[in-house]
PDB file of C-alpha atoms and ligand atoms in Angstrom:
ATOM      1  CA  MET A 205      11.133  42.165 -12.404  1.00  0.00           C
ATOM      2  CA  THR A 206       7.374  41.722 -12.286  1.00  0.00           C
ATOM      3  CA  ASP A 207       5.577  40.021  -9.431  1.00  0.00           C
ATOM      4  CA  GLY A 208       5.148  36.328 -10.161  1.00  0.00           C
ATOM      5  CA  ARG A 209       1.733  36.386  -8.482  1.00  0.00           C
ATOM      6  CA  LEU A 210       0.403  37.342 -11.921  1.00  0.00           C
ATOM      7  CA  LEU A 211       0.766  33.652 -12.751  1.00  0.00           C
ATOM      8  CA  SER A 212      -2.088  32.624 -10.499  1.00  0.00           C
ATOM      9  CA  GLY A 213      -4.517  34.746 -12.513  1.00  0.00           C
ATOM     10  CA  ARG A 214      -6.210  33.969 -15.809  1.00  0.00           C
ATOM     11  CA  HIS A 215      -4.377  35.411 -18.756  1.00  0.00           C
ATOM     12  CA  VAL A 216      -4.127  35.123 -22.501  1.00  0.00           C
ATOM     13  CA  ALA A 217      -0.383  35.394 -23.145  1.00  0.00           C
ATOM     14  CA  PRO A 218       0.396  36.794 -26.597  1.00  0.00           C
ATOM     15  CA  SER A 219       3.411  35.078 -28.183  1.00  0.00           C
ATOM     16  CA  ILE A 220       5.703  37.505 -29.980  1.00  0.00           C
ATOM     17  CA  LEU A 221       6.795  34.702 -32.337  1.00  0.00           C
ATOM     18  CA  ALA A 222       3.824  35.664 -34.509  1.00  0.00           C
ATOM     19  CA  ALA A 223       4.448  39.433 -34.282  1.00  0.00           C
ATOM     20  CA  ASP A 224       5.703  41.647 -37.083  1.00  0.00           C
ATOM     21  CA  PHE A 225       9.372  41.939 -36.135  1.00  0.00           C
ATOM     22  CA  SER A 226       9.904  45.097 -38.146  1.00  0.00           C
ATOM     23  CA  ARG A 227       7.735  46.827 -35.529  1.00  0.00           C
ATOM     24  CA  LEU A 228       8.009  44.575 -32.517  1.00  0.00           C
ATOM     25  CA  GLY A 229       7.825  47.310 -29.872  1.00  0.00           C
ATOM     26  CA  ALA A 230       4.655  48.753 -31.396  1.00  0.00           C
ATOM     27  CA  GLN A 231       3.018  45.316 -31.595  1.00  0.00           C
ATOM     28  CA  VAL A 232       3.807  44.599 -27.960  1.00  0.00           C
ATOM     29  CA  GLN A 233       2.447  48.029 -27.034  1.00  0.00           C
ATOM     30  CA  GLU A 234      -0.862  47.201 -28.737  1.00  0.00           C
ATOM     31  CA  VAL A 235      -1.444  44.129 -26.590  1.00  0.00           C
ATOM     32  CA  LEU A 236      -0.198  45.800 -23.390  1.00  0.00           C
ATOM     33  CA  ALA A 237      -2.626  48.662 -24.021  1.00  0.00           C
ATOM     34  CA  ALA A 238      -5.412  46.116 -24.467  1.00  0.00           C
ATOM     35  CA  GLY A 239      -4.610  44.672 -21.026  1.00  0.00           C
ATOM     36  CA  ALA A 240      -2.170  41.849 -21.757  1.00  0.00           C
ATOM     37  CA  ARG A 241       0.168  41.303 -18.804  1.00  0.00           C
ATOM     38  CA  VAL A 242       1.924  38.038 -19.685  1.00  0.00           C
ATOM     39  CA  ILE A 243       4.061  38.254 -22.815  1.00  0.00           C
ATOM     40  CA  HIS A 244       5.264  34.893 -24.116  1.00  0.00           C
ATOM     41  CA  VAL A 245       8.735  34.698 -25.694  1.00  0.00           C
ATOM     42  CA  ASP A 246       9.533  31.578 -27.759  1.00  0.00           C
ATOM     43  CA  VAL A 247      13.236  30.795 -27.898  1.00  0.00           C
ATOM     44  CA  MET A 248      14.306  28.117 -30.421  1.00  0.00           C
ATOM     45  CA  ASP A 249      17.834  26.875 -30.922  1.00  0.00           C
ATOM     46  CA  GLY A 250      17.806  24.908 -34.194  1.00  0.00           C
ATOM     47  CA  HIS A 251      18.671  21.786 -32.181  1.00  0.00           C
ATOM     48  CA  PHE A 252      15.919  20.883 -29.718  1.00  0.00           C
ATOM     49  CA  VAL A 253      13.558  22.141 -32.421  1.00  0.00           C
ATOM     50  CA  PRO A 254      14.594  22.738 -36.048  1.00  0.00           C
ATOM     51  CA  PRO A 255      13.932  26.492 -36.303  1.00  0.00           C
ATOM     52  CA  ILE A 256      16.046  29.230 -34.772  1.00  0.00           C
ATOM     53  CA  SER A 257      14.072  32.194 -33.437  1.00  0.00           C
ATOM     54  CA  PHE A 258      15.845  34.671 -31.179  1.00  0.00           C
ATOM     55  CA  GLY A 259      17.785  34.864 -27.956  1.00  0.00           C
ATOM     56  CA  PRO A 260      18.251  37.062 -24.894  1.00  0.00           C
ATOM     57  CA  VAL A 261      18.692  40.183 -27.028  1.00  0.00           C
ATOM     58  CA  ALA A 262      14.971  40.091 -27.846  1.00  0.00           C
ATOM     59  CA  VAL A 263      14.147  39.852 -24.134  1.00  0.00           C
ATOM     60  CA  SER A 264      16.350  42.785 -23.174  1.00  0.00           C
ATOM     61  CA  ALA A 265      14.969  44.871 -26.035  1.00  0.00           C
ATOM     62  CA  LEU A 266      11.432  44.502 -24.624  1.00  0.00           C
ATOM     63  CA  ALA A 267      12.095  44.273 -20.899  1.00  0.00           C
ATOM     64  CA  GLN A 268      11.697  47.917 -19.962  1.00  0.00           C
ATOM     65  CA  GLN A 269       8.528  48.417 -21.985  1.00  0.00           C
ATOM     66  CA  ILE A 270       6.861  45.294 -20.589  1.00  0.00           C
ATOM     67  CA  HIS A 271       7.927  45.923 -16.994  1.00  0.00           C
ATOM     68  CA  GLU A 272       6.815  49.547 -17.071  1.00  0.00           C
ATOM     69  CA  ALA A 273       3.346  48.309 -17.992  1.00  0.00           C
ATOM     70  CA  GLY A 274       3.417  45.858 -15.070  1.00  0.00           C
ATOM     71  CA  GLY A 275       3.845  42.974 -17.478  1.00  0.00           C
ATOM     72  CA  TYR A 276       5.546  39.624 -17.005  1.00  0.00           C
ATOM     73  CA  ILE A 277       8.084  38.200 -19.457  1.00  0.00           C
ATOM     74  CA  ASP A 278       7.338  34.506 -19.885  1.00  0.00           C
ATOM     75  CA  VAL A 279      10.328  32.893 -21.614  1.00  0.00           C
ATOM     76  CA  HIS A 280       9.723  29.472 -23.187  1.00  0.00           C
ATOM     77  CA  LEU A 281      13.089  27.868 -23.873  1.00  0.00           C
ATOM     78  CA  MET A 282      12.868  25.353 -26.697  1.00  0.00           C
ATOM     79  CA  VAL A 283      16.583  24.685 -26.439  1.00  0.00           C
ATOM     80  CA  SER A 284      18.759  21.705 -25.578  1.00  0.00           C
ATOM     81  CA  GLN A 285      20.462  21.810 -22.192  1.00  0.00           C
ATOM     82  CA  PRO A 286      18.485  24.871 -21.088  1.00  0.00           C
ATOM     83  CA  GLU A 287      20.304  25.001 -17.738  1.00  0.00           C
ATOM     84  CA  ARG A 288      23.218  26.566 -19.646  1.00  0.00           C
ATOM     85  CA  GLN A 289      21.080  29.535 -20.752  1.00  0.00           C
ATOM     86  CA  VAL A 290      19.246  30.430 -17.559  1.00  0.00           C
ATOM     87  CA  THR A 291      21.575  33.120 -16.225  1.00  0.00           C
ATOM     88  CA  GLU A 292      21.665  34.992 -19.497  1.00  0.00           C
ATOM     89  CA  PHE A 293      17.869  35.112 -19.906  1.00  0.00           C
ATOM     90  CA  ALA A 294      17.414  36.145 -16.283  1.00  0.00           C
ATOM     91  CA  ALA A 295      19.925  38.960 -16.754  1.00  0.00           C
ATOM     92  CA  ALA A 296      18.090  40.043 -19.911  1.00  0.00           C
ATOM     93  CA  GLY A 297      14.913  40.589 -17.874  1.00  0.00           C
ATOM     94  CA  ALA A 298      12.931  37.339 -17.924  1.00  0.00           C
ATOM     95  CA  ASP A 299      10.418  37.019 -15.071  1.00  0.00           C
ATOM     96  CA  GLY A 300       9.726  33.355 -15.703  1.00  0.00           C
ATOM     97  CA  ILE A 301      11.764  30.738 -17.540  1.00  0.00           C
ATOM     98  CA  THR A 302      10.233  27.490 -18.736  1.00  0.00           C
ATOM     99  CA  VAL A 303      12.455  24.588 -19.771  1.00  0.00           C
ATOM    100  CA  HIS A 304      11.459  21.429 -21.610  1.00  0.00           C
ATOM    101  CA  ALA A 305      11.549  18.194 -19.626  1.00  0.00           C
ATOM    102  CA  GLU A 306      12.764  16.476 -22.824  1.00  0.00           C
ATOM    103  CA  ALA A 307      15.654  18.892 -23.314  1.00  0.00           C
ATOM    104  CA  THR A 308      17.602  18.206 -20.153  1.00  0.00           C
ATOM    105  CA  ALA A 309      18.868  15.225 -18.201  1.00  0.00           C
ATOM    106  CA  HIS A 310      18.803  17.458 -15.131  1.00  0.00           C
ATOM    107  CA  LEU A 311      15.292  18.861 -14.826  1.00  0.00           C
ATOM    108  CA  HIS A 312      15.375  19.447 -11.071  1.00  0.00           C
ATOM    109  CA  TYR A 313      18.743  21.174 -11.378  1.00  0.00           C
ATOM    110  CA  ALA A 314      17.526  23.357 -14.262  1.00  0.00           C
ATOM    111  CA  LEU A 315      14.426  24.488 -12.333  1.00  0.00           C
ATOM    112  CA  GLN A 316      16.497  25.183  -9.257  1.00  0.00           C
ATOM    113  CA  ALA A 317      18.852  27.282 -11.408  1.00  0.00           C
ATOM    114  CA  VAL A 318      15.876  29.296 -12.672  1.00  0.00           C
ATOM    115  CA  ARG A 319      14.727  29.961  -9.107  1.00  0.00           C
ATOM    116  CA  GLU A 320      18.263  30.861  -8.010  1.00  0.00           C
ATOM    117  CA  ALA A 321      18.421  33.368 -10.879  1.00  0.00           C
ATOM    118  CA  GLY A 322      15.368  35.065  -9.313  1.00  0.00           C
ATOM    119  CA  CYS A 323      12.781  33.864 -11.850  1.00  0.00           C
ATOM    120  CA  ARG A 324       9.665  31.703 -11.684  1.00  0.00           C
ATOM    121  CA  ALA A 325      10.395  28.177 -12.842  1.00  0.00           C
ATOM    122  CA  GLY A 326       8.348  26.311 -15.433  1.00  0.00           C
ATOM    123  CA  VAL A 327       8.502  22.883 -17.027  1.00  0.00           C
ATOM    124  CA  ALA A 328       7.126  22.306 -20.525  1.00  0.00           C
ATOM    125  CA  ILE A 329       6.118  18.929 -21.901  1.00  0.00           C
ATOM    126  CA  CYS A 330       5.654  17.861 -25.523  1.00  0.00           C
ATOM    127  CA  PRO A 331       2.478  16.037 -26.601  1.00  0.00           C
ATOM    128  CA  ALA A 332       4.032  12.544 -26.242  1.00  0.00           C
ATOM    129  CA  THR A 333       5.593  13.080 -22.822  1.00  0.00           C
ATOM    130  CA  PRO A 334       3.684  11.499 -19.924  1.00  0.00           C
ATOM    131  CA  VAL A 335       2.137  14.220 -17.792  1.00  0.00           C
ATOM    132  CA  GLU A 336       3.430  12.516 -14.650  1.00  0.00           C
ATOM    133  CA  VAL A 337       6.930  13.826 -15.417  1.00  0.00           C
ATOM    134  CA  VAL A 338       5.932  17.050 -13.651  1.00  0.00           C
ATOM    135  CA  ALA A 339       4.889  15.297 -10.434  1.00  0.00           C
ATOM    136  CA  ASP A 340       8.278  14.862  -8.801  1.00  0.00           C
ATOM    137  CA  VAL A 341       9.607  18.335  -9.499  1.00  0.00           C
ATOM    138  CA  ALA A 342       6.314  19.750  -8.232  1.00  0.00           C
ATOM    139  CA  ALA A 343       6.551  17.649  -5.059  1.00  0.00           C
ATOM    140  CA  ALA A 344      10.178  18.703  -4.642  1.00  0.00           C
ATOM    141  CA  GLY A 345       8.995  22.310  -4.472  1.00  0.00           C
ATOM    142  CA  VAL A 346      10.941  23.696  -7.425  1.00  0.00           C
ATOM    143  CA  LEU A 347       8.003  24.305  -9.786  1.00  0.00           C
ATOM    144  CA  ASP A 348       5.842  27.389 -10.345  1.00  0.00           C
ATOM    145  CA  LEU A 349       4.289  26.531 -13.703  1.00  0.00           C
ATOM    146  CA  ALA A 350       3.588  23.577 -15.990  1.00  0.00           C
ATOM    147  CA  LEU A 351       3.314  24.227 -19.708  1.00  0.00           C
ATOM    148  CA  CYS A 352       1.355  21.670 -21.696  1.00  0.00           C
ATOM    149  CA  MET A 353       2.294  21.819 -25.373  1.00  0.00           C
ATOM    150  CA  SER A 354      -0.855  21.324 -27.429  1.00  0.00           C
ATOM    151  CA  VAL A 355       1.173  21.131 -30.663  1.00  0.00           C
ATOM    152  CA  ASN A 356       4.669  19.862 -31.328  1.00  0.00           C
ATOM    153  CA  PRO A 357       7.025  22.712 -30.469  1.00  0.00           C
ATOM    154  CA  GLY A 358       8.868  24.654 -33.126  1.00  0.00           C
ATOM    155  CA  TRP A 359       6.260  26.417 -35.216  1.00  0.00           C
ATOM    156  CA  GLY A 360       3.359  28.776 -34.779  1.00  0.00           C
ATOM    157  CA  ASN A 361      -0.049  28.470 -36.429  1.00  0.00           C
ATOM    158  CA  GLN A 362      -0.486  24.708 -36.028  1.00  0.00           C
ATOM    159  CA  LYS A 363      -3.689  22.853 -35.194  1.00  0.00           C
ATOM    160  CA  LEU A 364      -4.262  21.983 -31.528  1.00  0.00           C
ATOM    161  CA  ILE A 365      -4.031  18.240 -30.829  1.00  0.00           C
ATOM    162  CA  PRO A 366      -7.440  17.385 -29.282  1.00  0.00           C
ATOM    163  CA  HIS A 367      -5.944  14.917 -26.788  1.00  0.00           C
ATOM    164  CA  SER A 368      -4.453  18.012 -25.115  1.00  0.00           C
ATOM    165  CA  TYR A 369      -7.777  18.659 -23.356  1.00  0.00           C
ATOM    166  CA  THR A 370      -7.431  15.367 -21.476  1.00  0.00           C
ATOM    167  CA  ARG A 371      -3.782  16.074 -20.691  1.00  0.00           C
ATOM    168  CA  LEU A 372      -4.638  19.507 -19.293  1.00  0.00           C
ATOM    169  CA  ALA A 373      -7.321  18.069 -17.037  1.00  0.00           C
ATOM    170  CA  ARG A 374      -4.918  15.398 -15.776  1.00  0.00           C
ATOM    171  CA  LEU A 375      -2.206  17.971 -15.115  1.00  0.00           C
ATOM    172  CA  ARG A 376      -4.614  20.227 -13.260  1.00  0.00           C
ATOM    173  CA  GLN A 377      -5.603  17.294 -11.098  1.00  0.00           C
ATOM    174  CA  LEU A 378      -2.074  16.232 -10.237  1.00  0.00           C
ATOM    175  CA  LEU A 379      -0.713  19.730  -9.545  1.00  0.00           C
ATOM    176  CA  ALA A 380      -1.319  21.770  -6.412  1.00  0.00           C
ATOM    177  CA  PRO A 381      -3.611  24.750  -7.059  1.00  0.00           C
ATOM    178  CA  GLU A 382      -0.785  27.273  -6.606  1.00  0.00           C
ATOM    179  CA  ILE A 383       1.070  25.890  -9.642  1.00  0.00           C
ATOM    180  CA  ALA A 384       0.044  27.651 -12.855  1.00  0.00           C
ATOM    181  CA  LEU A 385      -1.078  25.605 -15.850  1.00  0.00           C
ATOM    182  CA  GLU A 386      -0.236  27.027 -19.263  1.00  0.00           C
ATOM    183  CA  VAL A 387      -1.269  25.724 -22.676  1.00  0.00           C
ATOM    184  CA  ASP A 388       0.631  26.541 -25.846  1.00  0.00           C
ATOM    185  CA  GLY A 389      -0.208  25.911 -29.491  1.00  0.00           C
ATOM    186  CA  GLY A 390      -3.308  26.246 -31.628  1.00  0.00           C
ATOM    187  CA  VAL A 391      -5.207  28.379 -29.130  1.00  0.00           C
ATOM    188  CA  HIS A 392      -7.756  30.568 -30.914  1.00  0.00           C
ATOM    189  CA  ALA A 393     -11.423  31.544 -30.648  1.00  0.00           C
ATOM    190  CA  GLN A 394     -12.645  27.985 -31.290  1.00  0.00           C
ATOM    191  CA  THR A 395     -10.294  26.227 -28.843  1.00  0.00           C
ATOM    192  CA  ALA A 396      -9.787  28.797 -26.061  1.00  0.00           C
ATOM    193  CA  PRO A 397     -13.036  28.026 -24.184  1.00  0.00           C
ATOM    194  CA  ALA A 398     -12.249  24.290 -24.009  1.00  0.00           C
ATOM    195  CA  VAL A 399      -8.633  24.675 -22.854  1.00  0.00           C
ATOM    196  CA  ALA A 400      -9.793  27.080 -20.159  1.00  0.00           C
ATOM    197  CA  ARG A 401     -12.520  24.618 -19.073  1.00  0.00           C
ATOM    198  CA  ALA A 402      -9.908  21.853 -18.958  1.00  0.00           C
ATOM    199  CA  GLY A 403      -8.074  23.873 -16.320  1.00  0.00           C
ATOM    200  CA  ALA A 404      -5.464  26.019 -18.070  1.00  0.00           C
ATOM    201  CA  ASN A 405      -5.164  29.492 -16.530  1.00  0.00           C
ATOM    202  CA  LEU A 406      -2.528  30.802 -18.958  1.00  0.00           C
ATOM    203  CA  LEU A 407      -3.366  30.581 -22.653  1.00  0.00           C
ATOM    204  CA  VAL A 408      -0.518  31.289 -25.073  1.00  0.00           C
ATOM    205  CA  ALA A 409      -1.764  32.707 -28.350  1.00  0.00           C
ATOM    206  CA  GLY A 410       0.518  33.671 -31.219  1.00  0.00           C
ATOM    207  CA  SER A 411      -1.211  33.817 -34.575  1.00  0.00           C
ATOM    208  CA  ALA A 412      -4.683  34.272 -33.041  1.00  0.00           C
ATOM    209  CA  VAL A 413      -3.468  37.602 -31.648  1.00  0.00           C
ATOM    210  CA  PHE A 414      -0.753  38.923 -33.951  1.00  0.00           C
ATOM    211  CA  SER A 415      -2.135  37.718 -37.286  1.00  0.00           C
ATOM    212  CA  ALA A 416      -5.368  39.579 -36.545  1.00  0.00           C
ATOM    213  CA  ALA A 417      -5.894  42.999 -38.084  1.00  0.00           C
ATOM    214  CA  ASP A 418      -6.208  44.439 -34.565  1.00  0.00           C
ATOM    215  CA  PRO A 419      -4.080  42.444 -32.076  1.00  0.00           C
ATOM    216  CA  GLY A 420      -5.435  44.356 -29.084  1.00  0.00           C
ATOM    217  CA  ALA A 421      -9.040  43.576 -30.020  1.00  0.00           C
ATOM    218  CA  ALA A 422      -8.126  39.945 -30.741  1.00  0.00           C
ATOM    219  CA  PHE A 423      -6.514  39.679 -27.293  1.00  0.00           C
ATOM    220  CA  ARG A 424      -9.643  41.051 -25.596  1.00  0.00           C
ATOM    221  CA  GLU A 425     -12.000  38.807 -27.580  1.00  0.00           C
ATOM    222  CA  LEU A 426      -9.975  35.710 -26.793  1.00  0.00           C
ATOM    223  CA  THR A 427      -9.908  36.568 -23.090  1.00  0.00           C
ATOM    224  CA  ALA A 428     -13.690  37.085 -23.038  1.00  0.00           C
ATOM    225  CA  LEU A 429     -14.269  33.792 -24.879  1.00  0.00           C
ATOM    226  CA  ALA A 430     -11.991  31.826 -22.556  1.00  0.00           C
ATOM    227  CA  TRP A 431     -13.470  33.224 -19.342  1.00  0.00           C
ATOM    228  CA  PRO A 432     -16.962  34.548 -20.005  1.00  0.00           C
ATOM    229  CA  ASP A 433     -17.767  34.899 -16.270  1.00  0.00           C
TER     230      ASP A 433
HETATM  231  C1  LIG B  54       5.271  26.755 -30.636  1.00  0.00           C
HETATM  232  C2  LIG B  54       5.440  27.909 -29.686  1.00  0.00           C
HETATM  233  C3  LIG B  54       4.193  28.671 -29.488  1.00  0.00           C
HETATM  234  C4  LIG B  54       3.683  29.399 -30.692  1.00  0.00           C
HETATM  235  C5  LIG B  54       2.184  29.311 -30.660  1.00  0.00           C
HETATM  236  O1  LIG B  54       6.405  26.010 -30.693  1.00  0.00           O
HETATM  237  O2  LIG B  54       5.857  27.443 -28.419  1.00  0.00           O
HETATM  238  O3  LIG B  54       4.271  29.554 -28.379  1.00  0.00           O
HETATM  239  O4  LIG B  54       4.075  30.746 -30.745  1.00  0.00           O
HETATM  240  O5  LIG B  54       1.680  29.758 -31.858  1.00  0.00           O
HETATM  241  P1  LIG B  54       0.138  29.677 -32.230  1.00  0.00           P
HETATM  242  O6  LIG B  54      -0.635  30.346 -31.145  1.00  0.00           O
HETATM  243  O7  LIG B  54       0.064  30.390 -33.539  1.00  0.00           O
HETATM  244  O8  LIG B  54      -0.209  28.209 -32.347  1.00  0.00           O
HETATM  245 ZN1  LIG B  55       5.706  28.856 -26.600  1.00  0.00          ZN
END
């Protein structure tokens, strides 16, 4: 288990969804060696979103490697009724588990379950969901991270929806500073500076990192572009 304090820093979080799965461990090693410390894991169930990606087995396969490097496993559950999956992902080695507000009738309960499983708790919201949905769970003290989807969830390599910049700024304003703000979808060299300026401190990047010839170099370039200071 990696210290959740990593979440208060500024990080590009490579998403393994875009990695070459025939050599997943080697791809993860490339970004860890380049300094990546938050590894984003996209779980899709074929129900909340049409595609099916992978489950806890992928988390347990990578857990030792990521934790030995001091890395944090950031699981993004794009699944219906995520509260049913929390224990299994925690046991597989997740450090943080993010559930979609739209995927559960019991958001507070789901976040509490994540905390009780020993993980940091995140809520993700789709582009049409009012940002205010995070306010009550934040005020109730069960939230560590808000994930603002900047594309519709389910697929990598989509174009960032420009209204996301406004949503990020509004989220940053309504959340206490200790709650991390993550953005996911369409983050690349052209969009990373603006999402960082809008207040996101965790930038998920799938294709921008793993579709590059050198994922480690792409990770470093993106980080430098997002936070030039
Ligand atoms: C989309 C996933 C993303 C995806 C991002 O549903 O949640 O994490 O991997 O991919 P890119 O960075 O290629 O838009
Ligand atoms: Zn994601």
